[in-house]
Short mmCIF file of C-alpha atoms in Angstrom, two decimals:
data_model
loop_
_atom_site.label_atom_id
_atom_site.label_comp_id
_atom_site.label_asym_id
_atom_site.label_seq_id
_atom_site.Cartn_x
_atom_site.Cartn_y
_atom_site.Cartn_z
CA UNK A 1 120.44 -44.78 -41.49
CA UNK A 2 123.15 -46.50 -39.40
CA UNK A 3 124.71 -44.28 -36.48
CA UNK A 4 127.97 -46.33 -35.94
CA UNK A 5 131.16 -45.39 -38.28
CA UNK A 6 131.27 -48.70 -40.07
CA UNK A 7 131.30 -47.15 -43.57
CA UNK A 8 135.54 -47.15 -44.44
CA UNK A 9 136.83 -45.23 -47.33
CA UNK A 10 140.34 -45.77 -48.27
CA UNK A 11 142.28 -43.72 -50.64
CA UNK A 12 145.79 -44.46 -51.35
CA UNK A 13 148.39 -41.72 -51.50
CA UNK A 14 149.46 -40.14 -54.34
CA UNK A 15 149.13 -43.59 -55.83
CA UNK A 16 150.86 -43.72 -59.25
CA UNK A 17 153.72 -41.55 -57.65
CA UNK A 18 154.10 -43.43 -54.62
CA UNK A 19 154.48 -46.38 -56.81
CA UNK A 20 157.51 -44.92 -58.82
CA UNK A 21 159.23 -43.69 -55.58
CA UNK A 22 158.75 -47.06 -53.81
CA UNK A 23 160.06 -48.72 -56.94
CA UNK A 24 162.96 -45.91 -57.41
CA UNK A 25 165.03 -45.31 -54.00
CA UNK A 26 166.79 -42.35 -55.91
CA UNK A 27 163.11 -40.55 -56.26
CA UNK A 28 162.15 -41.00 -52.64
CA UNK A 29 161.24 -37.68 -51.03
CA UNK A 30 161.70 -36.08 -54.39
CA UNK A 31 159.06 -34.21 -56.72
CA UNK A 32 157.53 -36.77 -59.26
CA UNK A 33 154.93 -36.34 -61.64
CA UNK A 34 153.36 -38.98 -63.69
CA UNK A 35 151.47 -38.44 -66.88
CA UNK A 36 151.60 -37.98 -70.45
CA UNK A 37 154.70 -36.40 -71.44
CA UNK A 38 154.06 -35.09 -74.83
CA UNK A 39 153.10 -31.14 -75.69
CA UNK A 40 149.15 -32.22 -74.79
CA UNK A 41 149.90 -34.47 -72.14
CA UNK A 42 148.01 -33.94 -68.61
CA UNK A 43 149.25 -34.87 -64.94
CA UNK A 44 148.05 -37.88 -63.62
CA UNK A 45 149.38 -37.81 -60.33
CA UNK A 46 151.83 -35.61 -58.55
CA UNK A 47 153.96 -36.62 -55.25
CA UNK A 48 153.29 -34.22 -52.45
CA UNK A 49 156.76 -33.02 -52.82
CA UNK A 50 155.93 -31.83 -56.50
CA UNK A 51 152.21 -30.32 -54.68
CA UNK A 52 154.16 -28.05 -52.88
CA UNK A 53 155.21 -26.01 -56.43
CA UNK A 54 151.42 -26.01 -57.31
CA UNK A 55 151.51 -29.30 -59.46
CA UNK A 56 148.01 -31.24 -59.20
CA UNK A 57 146.19 -33.97 -61.36
CA UNK A 58 144.48 -32.95 -64.44
CA UNK A 59 147.11 -29.97 -65.05
CA UNK A 60 148.58 -29.59 -68.62
CA UNK A 61 152.16 -31.06 -68.17
CA UNK A 62 153.55 -27.80 -70.00
CA UNK A 63 152.34 -25.93 -66.68
CA UNK A 64 153.81 -28.44 -64.38
CA UNK A 65 157.08 -28.40 -65.98
CA UNK A 66 157.23 -24.55 -65.51
CA UNK A 67 156.16 -24.87 -61.85
CA UNK A 68 158.51 -27.92 -60.91
CA UNK A 69 161.15 -27.88 -63.89
CA UNK A 70 163.37 -30.09 -61.68
CA UNK A 71 161.08 -32.79 -60.90
CA UNK A 72 161.15 -36.24 -62.21
CA UNK A 73 158.56 -36.51 -65.23
CA UNK A 74 157.37 -40.18 -65.66
CA UNK A 75 155.23 -42.07 -68.30
CA UNK A 76 152.58 -44.37 -66.23
CA UNK A 77 153.06 -47.89 -65.93
CA UNK A 78 149.38 -49.09 -65.73
CA UNK A 79 150.14 -52.68 -65.53
CA UNK A 80 152.09 -52.22 -62.28
CA UNK A 81 149.71 -50.19 -60.81
CA UNK A 82 146.67 -52.52 -61.58
CA UNK A 83 148.43 -55.27 -60.15
CA UNK A 84 149.15 -53.38 -56.72
CA UNK A 85 145.75 -52.22 -56.68
CA UNK A 86 144.37 -55.81 -56.85
CA UNK A 87 146.48 -56.86 -53.78
CA UNK A 88 145.00 -53.83 -51.86
CA UNK A 89 141.47 -54.68 -53.11
CA UNK A 90 142.11 -58.26 -51.89
CA UNK A 91 142.74 -56.96 -48.39
CA UNK A 92 139.31 -55.13 -48.52
CA UNK A 93 137.76 -58.08 -49.74
CA UNK A 94 138.93 -59.83 -46.40
CA UNK A 95 137.19 -57.53 -44.37
CA UNK A 96 133.99 -57.60 -45.86
CA UNK A 97 132.02 -58.82 -49.20
CA UNK A 98 130.51 -55.18 -49.62
CA UNK A 99 133.55 -53.33 -51.27
CA UNK A 100 132.86 -50.70 -53.80
CA UNK A 101 135.87 -49.84 -55.82
CA UNK A 102 135.82 -46.51 -57.18
CA UNK A 103 139.17 -46.34 -59.02
CA UNK A 104 142.39 -48.38 -59.01
CA UNK A 105 143.34 -46.44 -55.62
CA UNK A 106 139.94 -45.88 -53.96
CA UNK A 107 137.46 -47.86 -52.68
CA UNK A 108 134.35 -47.87 -49.73
CA UNK A 109 133.98 -51.08 -47.46
CA UNK A 110 130.87 -51.82 -45.23
CA UNK A 111 132.79 -53.27 -42.33
CA UNK A 112 129.37 -54.18 -40.58
CA UNK A 113 128.46 -56.15 -43.38
CA UNK A 114 131.71 -58.14 -42.89
CA UNK A 115 131.22 -58.67 -39.37
CA UNK A 116 134.47 -56.91 -38.38
CA UNK A 117 132.90 -53.59 -36.89
CA UNK A 118 129.97 -52.64 -34.90
CA UNK A 119 130.73 -49.50 -33.07
CA UNK A 120 133.20 -46.66 -33.22
CA UNK A 121 136.30 -48.96 -31.26
CA UNK A 122 135.93 -51.94 -33.35
CA UNK A 123 135.83 -49.46 -36.66
CA UNK A 124 139.00 -47.73 -35.62
CA UNK A 125 140.76 -51.15 -35.10
CA UNK A 126 140.06 -52.48 -38.48
CA UNK A 127 141.05 -49.46 -39.98
CA UNK A 128 144.46 -49.30 -38.01
CA UNK A 129 144.98 -52.99 -39.16
CA UNK A 130 144.07 -52.30 -42.70
CA UNK A 131 146.46 -49.45 -43.06
CA UNK A 132 149.22 -51.81 -41.43
CA UNK A 133 148.26 -54.66 -44.03
CA UNK A 134 148.62 -52.36 -46.83
CA UNK A 135 151.75 -51.05 -45.76
CA UNK A 136 153.35 -54.73 -45.14
CA UNK A 137 152.07 -55.99 -48.64
CA UNK A 138 152.86 -53.16 -51.04
CA UNK A 139 155.14 -50.93 -48.97
CA UNK A 140 152.70 -47.86 -49.76
CA UNK A 141 150.80 -45.89 -47.44
CA UNK A 142 146.64 -45.31 -47.51
CA UNK A 143 144.42 -42.71 -45.73
CA UNK A 144 141.51 -43.97 -44.05
CA UNK A 145 138.11 -42.25 -43.21
CA UNK A 146 135.29 -43.89 -41.23
CA UNK A 147 132.02 -42.60 -40.76
CA UNK A 148 128.29 -43.76 -40.56
CA UNK A 149 127.65 -42.79 -44.24
CA UNK A 150 129.76 -42.88 -47.73
CA UNK A 151 129.67 -39.30 -48.18
CA UNK A 152 131.05 -38.67 -44.38
CA UNK A 153 133.56 -41.50 -44.77
CA UNK A 154 134.96 -39.84 -47.90
CA UNK A 155 135.43 -36.55 -46.36
CA UNK A 156 137.22 -37.87 -43.36
CA UNK A 157 139.57 -39.82 -45.51
CA UNK A 158 140.36 -36.63 -47.32
CA UNK A 159 141.08 -34.75 -43.94
CA UNK A 160 143.44 -37.81 -42.91
CA UNK A 161 145.69 -37.21 -45.67
CA UNK A 162 148.32 -38.04 -45.95
CA UNK A 163 149.02 -41.62 -44.30
CA UNK A 164 146.40 -41.04 -41.67
CA UNK A 165 142.96 -42.22 -40.27
CA UNK A 166 140.08 -40.21 -39.38
CA UNK A 167 136.98 -41.34 -37.49
CA UNK A 168 133.86 -39.05 -37.66
CA UNK A 169 131.99 -39.91 -34.42
CA UNK A 170 128.28 -40.18 -34.35
CA UNK A 171 126.41 -36.83 -33.27
CA UNK A 172 129.27 -34.56 -34.70
CA UNK A 173 128.40 -34.81 -38.41
CA UNK A 174 126.48 -31.33 -38.72
CA UNK A 175 128.88 -29.51 -36.43
CA UNK A 176 131.86 -30.87 -38.66
CA UNK A 177 130.20 -30.32 -41.90
CA UNK A 178 128.96 -26.65 -41.34
CA UNK A 179 132.04 -24.56 -41.77
CA UNK A 180 133.34 -26.40 -44.86
CA UNK A 181 132.99 -25.40 -48.30
CA UNK A 182 130.11 -26.24 -50.49
CA UNK A 183 132.41 -28.02 -52.94
CA UNK A 184 133.09 -30.67 -49.92
CA UNK A 185 129.69 -31.79 -50.88
CA UNK A 186 129.25 -34.71 -53.60
CA UNK A 187 127.93 -33.58 -56.82
CA UNK A 188 129.05 -29.93 -56.26
CA UNK A 189 131.59 -29.08 -58.98
CA UNK A 190 132.89 -25.80 -60.12
CA UNK A 191 129.96 -24.68 -61.95
CA UNK A 192 127.59 -25.39 -59.12
CA UNK A 193 129.73 -23.86 -56.59
CA UNK A 194 129.74 -20.58 -58.82
CA UNK A 195 125.93 -20.81 -59.12
CA UNK A 196 125.86 -20.95 -55.25
CA UNK A 197 128.49 -18.41 -54.49
CA UNK A 198 126.35 -15.97 -56.29
CA UNK A 199 123.38 -16.67 -54.64
CA UNK A 200 125.63 -15.78 -51.29
CA UNK A 201 126.04 -19.47 -50.44
CA UNK A 202 129.50 -20.59 -50.03
CA UNK A 203 129.54 -22.97 -47.13
CA UNK A 204 127.52 -26.15 -46.03
CA UNK A 205 125.80 -24.30 -42.98
CA UNK A 206 124.49 -21.58 -45.46
CA UNK A 207 123.00 -24.48 -47.73
CA UNK A 208 120.95 -25.49 -44.46
CA UNK A 209 120.17 -21.90 -43.61
CA UNK A 210 118.82 -21.00 -47.33
CA UNK A 211 116.38 -24.06 -46.88
CA UNK A 212 115.42 -26.77 -49.34
CA UNK A 213 112.90 -24.44 -51.26
CA UNK A 214 115.49 -22.01 -51.95
CA UNK A 215 117.89 -24.81 -52.99
CA UNK A 216 115.18 -26.45 -55.58
CA UNK A 217 114.61 -22.85 -57.03
CA UNK A 218 118.45 -22.33 -57.73
CA UNK A 219 119.34 -26.02 -58.78
CA UNK A 220 116.29 -27.72 -59.53
CA UNK A 221 114.20 -30.29 -57.71
CA UNK A 222 116.32 -33.67 -57.96
CA UNK A 223 119.59 -31.61 -57.18
CA UNK A 224 118.15 -29.10 -54.56
CA UNK A 225 116.81 -32.05 -52.60
CA UNK A 226 119.74 -34.07 -52.74
CA UNK A 227 122.10 -31.51 -51.93
CA UNK A 228 119.93 -30.11 -49.03
CA UNK A 229 120.02 -33.74 -47.35
CA UNK A 230 123.48 -33.95 -47.88
CA UNK A 231 124.18 -30.47 -45.87
CA UNK A 232 122.07 -32.27 -43.25
CA UNK A 233 124.56 -34.95 -43.04
CA UNK A 234 122.01 -37.37 -44.65
CA UNK A 235 123.30 -40.06 -46.87
CA UNK A 236 121.75 -43.65 -47.28
CA UNK A 237 123.45 -44.63 -50.24
CA UNK A 238 124.67 -48.32 -49.72
CA UNK A 239 128.00 -49.94 -50.22
CA UNK A 240 127.48 -51.62 -53.58
CA UNK A 241 129.89 -54.43 -54.27
CA UNK A 242 129.41 -54.70 -57.80
CA UNK A 243 129.71 -51.69 -60.05
CA UNK A 244 128.16 -52.40 -63.44
CA UNK A 245 130.27 -50.86 -66.03
CA UNK A 246 128.36 -48.84 -68.53
CA UNK A 247 130.58 -48.92 -71.23
CA UNK A 248 134.16 -49.74 -72.53
CA UNK A 249 136.03 -47.54 -74.52
CA UNK A 250 139.75 -46.34 -75.36
CA UNK A 251 141.17 -42.93 -76.67
CA UNK A 252 144.26 -41.28 -77.77
CA UNK A 253 145.40 -37.38 -77.88
CA UNK A 254 147.77 -36.52 -80.66
CA UNK A 255 150.79 -34.26 -80.14
CA UNK A 256 150.32 -32.99 -83.46
CA UNK A 257 146.79 -32.87 -85.33
CA UNK A 258 146.31 -35.61 -87.77
CA UNK A 259 145.00 -34.13 -91.03
CA UNK A 260 145.69 -37.28 -93.49
CA UNK A 261 142.21 -38.85 -93.73
CA UNK A 262 144.01 -42.43 -94.22
CA UNK A 263 145.73 -42.01 -91.04
CA UNK A 264 142.81 -40.87 -89.22
CA UNK A 265 141.06 -44.29 -90.57
CA UNK A 266 144.28 -46.53 -89.49
CA UNK A 267 144.01 -45.03 -85.90
CA UNK A 268 140.27 -45.69 -85.66
CA UNK A 269 141.02 -49.17 -86.61
CA UNK A 270 143.93 -49.49 -83.88
CA UNK A 271 141.77 -47.99 -81.28
CA UNK A 272 138.91 -50.27 -82.10
CA UNK A 273 141.05 -53.25 -81.80
CA UNK A 274 142.28 -52.17 -78.39
CA UNK A 275 138.58 -51.63 -77.13
CA UNK A 276 138.02 -55.45 -78.28
CA UNK A 277 140.88 -56.50 -76.01
CA UNK A 278 139.51 -54.52 -73.41
CA UNK A 279 135.58 -56.03 -73.88
CA UNK A 280 137.30 -59.56 -74.13
CA UNK A 281 139.39 -58.93 -70.91
CA UNK A 282 136.42 -58.23 -68.96
CA UNK A 283 134.30 -60.79 -70.27
CA UNK A 284 131.68 -58.62 -71.96
CA UNK A 285 130.25 -57.62 -75.22
CA UNK A 286 127.95 -54.76 -76.43
CA UNK A 287 125.52 -53.49 -78.85
CA UNK A 288 126.30 -49.92 -79.43
CA UNK A 289 129.59 -48.72 -81.15
CA UNK A 290 130.58 -45.06 -80.47
CA UNK A 291 133.17 -43.03 -82.08
CA UNK A 292 134.39 -39.61 -80.70
CA UNK A 293 136.37 -37.08 -82.51
CA UNK A 294 137.86 -34.17 -81.02
CA UNK A 295 138.52 -31.64 -83.92
CA UNK A 296 141.44 -28.95 -84.24
CA UNK A 297 139.24 -26.27 -82.92
CA UNK A 298 138.21 -28.33 -79.87
CA UNK A 299 134.86 -29.03 -80.94
CA UNK A 300 134.12 -32.85 -79.81
CA UNK A 301 131.83 -34.89 -81.95
CA UNK A 302 130.29 -38.36 -81.37
CA UNK A 303 128.47 -40.84 -83.42
CA UNK A 304 127.24 -44.02 -82.69
CA UNK A 305 125.42 -47.27 -84.52
CA UNK A 306 123.60 -49.64 -82.36
CA UNK A 307 123.70 -53.51 -83.80
CA UNK A 308 120.90 -56.06 -83.55
CA UNK A 309 122.79 -57.70 -80.32
CA UNK A 310 125.85 -57.72 -78.42
CA UNK A 311 129.19 -58.55 -79.90
CA UNK A 312 132.79 -58.72 -79.05
CA UNK A 313 134.03 -59.53 -82.70
CA UNK A 314 136.65 -57.23 -84.10
CA UNK A 315 135.84 -57.16 -87.35
CA UNK A 316 132.26 -56.15 -86.59
CA UNK A 317 133.40 -53.28 -84.14
CA UNK A 318 136.06 -52.29 -86.69
CA UNK A 319 133.65 -51.88 -89.43
CA UNK A 320 131.10 -49.97 -87.54
CA UNK A 321 133.52 -47.74 -86.31
CA UNK A 322 134.75 -47.20 -90.03
CA UNK A 323 131.42 -46.33 -91.00
CA UNK A 324 130.99 -43.64 -88.30
CA UNK A 325 133.97 -42.05 -89.48
CA UNK A 326 132.41 -41.69 -92.85
CA UNK A 327 129.95 -38.92 -91.45
CA UNK A 328 132.41 -37.04 -89.75
CA UNK A 329 134.44 -34.08 -91.50
CA UNK A 330 138.11 -34.40 -90.27
CA UNK A 331 139.43 -31.45 -92.87
CA UNK A 332 140.60 -29.21 -90.33
CA UNK A 333 142.71 -31.86 -88.59
CA UNK A 334 141.74 -34.11 -85.65
CA UNK A 335 143.62 -33.90 -81.99
CA UNK A 336 141.75 -36.80 -80.37
CA UNK A 337 140.07 -40.12 -81.45
CA UNK A 338 138.25 -42.58 -79.33
CA UNK A 339 136.05 -45.87 -79.75
CA UNK A 340 133.83 -47.22 -77.38
CA UNK A 341 131.33 -49.93 -76.95
CA UNK A 342 128.09 -49.41 -74.57
CA UNK A 343 125.02 -51.59 -74.39
CA UNK A 344 126.91 -54.26 -72.34
CA UNK A 345 126.38 -57.77 -71.79
CA UNK A 346 128.04 -60.94 -70.71
CA UNK A 347 126.91 -62.94 -73.71
CA UNK A 348 127.71 -62.64 -77.34
CA UNK A 349 125.23 -62.76 -80.40
CA UNK A 350 127.06 -65.08 -82.93
CA UNK A 351 125.61 -64.05 -86.19
CA UNK A 352 126.76 -60.21 -86.01
CA UNK A 353 129.85 -61.09 -87.96
CA UNK A 354 128.03 -61.80 -90.91
CA UNK A 355 125.68 -58.66 -90.42
CA UNK A 356 128.66 -56.30 -90.45
CA UNK A 357 131.60 -57.92 -92.46
CA UNK A 358 129.19 -59.36 -94.93
CA UNK A 359 130.01 -62.64 -97.14
CA UNK A 360 133.12 -61.44 -98.27
CA UNK A 361 134.72 -61.43 -94.73
CA UNK A 362 133.28 -64.75 -94.02
CA UNK A 363 134.88 -66.14 -97.03
CA UNK A 364 138.28 -64.67 -96.04
CA UNK A 365 137.94 -66.11 -92.56
CA UNK A 366 138.09 -64.26 -89.02
CA UNK A 367 140.51 -61.61 -88.83
CA UNK A 368 143.07 -62.27 -85.92
CA UNK A 369 142.78 -60.15 -82.94
CA UNK A 370 146.86 -60.18 -82.61
CA UNK A 371 147.85 -60.63 -86.44
CA UNK A 372 151.50 -61.72 -86.32
CA UNK A 373 153.86 -59.04 -87.44
CA UNK A 374 156.43 -60.21 -90.24
CA UNK A 375 159.68 -60.42 -88.96
CA UNK A 376 161.03 -57.73 -91.80
CA UNK A 377 158.31 -55.41 -90.33
CA UNK A 378 159.45 -55.51 -86.80
CA UNK A 379 160.86 -52.47 -85.16
CA UNK A 380 164.78 -52.07 -85.71
CA UNK A 381 166.96 -51.73 -82.65
CA UNK A 382 167.19 -48.04 -83.44
CA UNK A 383 163.44 -47.57 -83.41
CA UNK A 384 163.03 -48.87 -80.11
CA UNK A 385 161.19 -46.53 -77.79
CA UNK A 386 162.47 -45.84 -74.33
CA UNK A 387 159.47 -44.24 -72.57
CA UNK A 388 160.43 -42.31 -69.15
CA UNK A 389 160.19 -44.33 -65.70
CA UNK A 390 159.88 -47.68 -67.44
CA UNK A 391 161.84 -50.85 -66.69
CA UNK A 392 164.96 -52.00 -68.51
CA UNK A 393 167.54 -54.70 -68.18
CA UNK A 394 171.45 -54.51 -69.14
CA UNK A 395 173.10 -57.53 -69.59
CA UNK A 396 176.10 -56.24 -67.59
CA UNK A 397 174.65 -53.75 -65.29
CA UNK A 398 171.14 -55.62 -64.66
CA UNK A 399 167.92 -53.88 -63.71
CA UNK A 400 167.13 -50.28 -63.97
CA UNK A 401 164.82 -47.66 -65.37
CA UNK A 402 164.81 -45.14 -68.03
CA UNK A 403 165.57 -41.65 -66.97
CA UNK A 404 165.05 -40.19 -70.36
CA UNK A 405 166.11 -40.59 -74.15
CA UNK A 406 166.67 -38.74 -77.11
CA UNK A 407 169.14 -37.88 -79.94
CA UNK A 408 170.09 -41.55 -80.39
CA UNK A 409 170.80 -42.06 -76.65
CA UNK A 410 169.08 -43.29 -74.07
CA UNK A 411 169.87 -42.62 -69.95
CA UNK A 412 169.10 -45.43 -67.52
CA UNK A 413 169.48 -45.39 -63.54
CA UNK A 414 170.22 -48.91 -62.32
CA UNK A 415 168.70 -49.66 -59.05
CA UNK A 416 165.87 -51.68 -57.64
CA UNK A 417 163.12 -51.28 -54.99
CA UNK A 418 165.28 -52.74 -52.52
CA UNK A 419 168.70 -51.20 -53.29
CA UNK A 420 170.45 -47.94 -52.48
CA UNK A 421 170.16 -45.15 -55.19
CA UNK A 422 171.75 -46.58 -58.11
CA UNK A 423 174.59 -45.09 -60.80
CA UNK A 424 173.42 -43.39 -63.99
CA UNK A 425 174.50 -44.81 -67.28
CA UNK A 426 174.19 -43.75 -71.22
CA UNK A 427 173.63 -45.97 -74.10
CA UNK A 428 172.77 -45.93 -77.63
CA UNK A 429 169.20 -46.32 -78.24
CA UNK A 430 170.10 -49.57 -80.40
CA UNK A 431 172.63 -51.10 -77.92
CA UNK A 432 171.96 -54.81 -78.16
CA UNK A 433 172.65 -55.40 -74.47
CA UNK A 434 169.56 -53.37 -73.29
CA UNK A 435 165.92 -54.52 -73.33
CA UNK A 436 162.64 -53.71 -71.83
CA UNK A 437 161.91 -55.53 -68.51
CA UNK A 438 158.94 -56.31 -66.54
CA UNK A 439 158.55 -54.16 -63.06
CA UNK A 440 160.25 -55.95 -59.90
CA UNK A 441 157.95 -56.05 -56.94
CA UNK A 442 158.13 -53.33 -54.03
CA UNK A 443 157.87 -55.63 -51.47
CA UNK A 444 159.54 -58.97 -51.44
CA UNK A 445 156.96 -61.60 -50.51
CA UNK A 446 158.99 -63.12 -47.87
CA UNK A 447 159.10 -59.91 -46.12
CA UNK A 448 155.59 -59.03 -45.97
CA UNK A 449 154.26 -58.33 -42.46
CA UNK A 450 157.66 -57.17 -41.37
CA UNK A 451 158.69 -54.06 -39.78
CA UNK A 452 160.07 -52.27 -42.74
CA UNK A 453 159.21 -52.02 -46.89
CA UNK A 454 161.14 -50.32 -49.45
CA UNK A 455 160.20 -46.68 -49.70
CA UNK A 456 158.39 -46.56 -45.99
CA UNK A 457 159.39 -44.23 -43.46
CA UNK A 458 158.45 -44.22 -39.85
CA UNK A 459 154.68 -43.89 -39.27
CA UNK A 460 154.04 -40.89 -36.92
CA UNK A 461 150.77 -40.89 -34.84
CA UNK A 462 149.70 -37.24 -34.33
CA UNK A 463 146.93 -35.81 -32.17
CA UNK A 464 143.72 -34.47 -33.80
CA UNK A 465 144.65 -31.61 -36.18
CA UNK A 466 143.71 -28.49 -35.14
CA UNK A 467 141.56 -27.63 -37.94
CA UNK A 468 139.12 -30.38 -36.83
CA UNK A 469 136.51 -30.51 -34.12
CA UNK A 470 137.71 -32.12 -31.12
CA UNK A 471 134.90 -34.96 -31.75
CA UNK A 472 137.19 -36.02 -34.59
CA UNK A 473 139.78 -38.40 -33.82
CA UNK A 474 142.69 -38.93 -36.01
CA UNK A 475 146.44 -40.29 -36.73
CA UNK A 476 148.53 -39.92 -39.48
CA UNK A 477 151.79 -38.70 -40.75
CA UNK A 478 150.71 -35.48 -42.39
CA UNK A 479 148.75 -32.22 -41.78
CA UNK A 480 144.91 -32.72 -42.23
CA UNK A 481 145.11 -30.01 -45.21
CA UNK A 482 146.93 -32.18 -47.17
CA UNK A 483 145.07 -33.66 -50.13
CA UNK A 484 145.21 -36.84 -52.35
#
């Protein structure tokens, strides 16, 4: 196990909400909540201003609205988030060939493998430069943790939030971990945490005091051994550059339960098409088709079918999903549907089309992945949807974003990432001068590397937070008790 703090963990601060604040000047410094806005929607990300009211990710959106009724509630713009994430990951890969993305806004980096860090000082310099580069390129902030292992680096980035950097120096790990909650350790969720609490174990130091044999008795051999090692700050997991995907899937939750069997079937077909697009986008195919159904009573059923070989053919996957649906009783109503493909491979077995679709489909020709919609079936102007937070352009007023819509009206605030807070105007939903638009860049390419970026405030450097041991060193613009 290495001793120098050369494992870096980056976690972007309130990523989705921060992107929205950076792109919308009127929302900077305000409570912003991003997620599904329907009755069954959940919070994807809340800005730090919204967290003051108790709003957090995975919370039902209805509860969030009760806690923070005056917050801005926006529909996610995943295409924009992915494009910004790609730029951040490019910066990480410039540091090292060993970058392990965990999500759009989080990754581990082995700085030693990239030759940019070999001790505490060089690691700190690399972390400081990375945070500055991210700010220059994206206009956003990220928190960095540096330690000798992945577990400790992630704990350090948690303590650095928001907008900070914390280094766990060699030899201080045990003292730092001891008073922390058992929930701090990887693999300790609510259920395991409750089980340990009932046994009188609430801190990491109490895990060590209980001993490895007691942990094995309480949690089983594999979990007990692993948890005891982590309590002793032992974590030999390497940074893995390529995290192999185990499956590709899509799912939708419906605001109102679907009872009509024909509608359920059509939704499954639509989900199968979306799943195929994701498969092809990743250059993958798969052998096992999986159908997920959550019924009206919250019971969840999964059905699967394994083909002779991998495929990415939409007809094969649609028909397999339809066959799986035949074995599921949806009489009482369906609240969620999902289609996935597992057993992934980077090649396709060409004869599977005939296997699943039969000679009939072959005679009719392949089904288009994106069938053309006749002009008379295109949505009319009055049927256009205007998701809250999404970009629009008006012939006269220029670029803006949707604040809300309803009763045949849509309200738009006209502003850009580099403008002052803009004015609000209301239009008919069928106004021919209003159309959906692509997001604008948060930082103009010519300004990257400059002193300021849209939405960026001053970067304060603070002393070590009082809650941390003095052997820790950190800098950042927020208290160490804040969380991502």
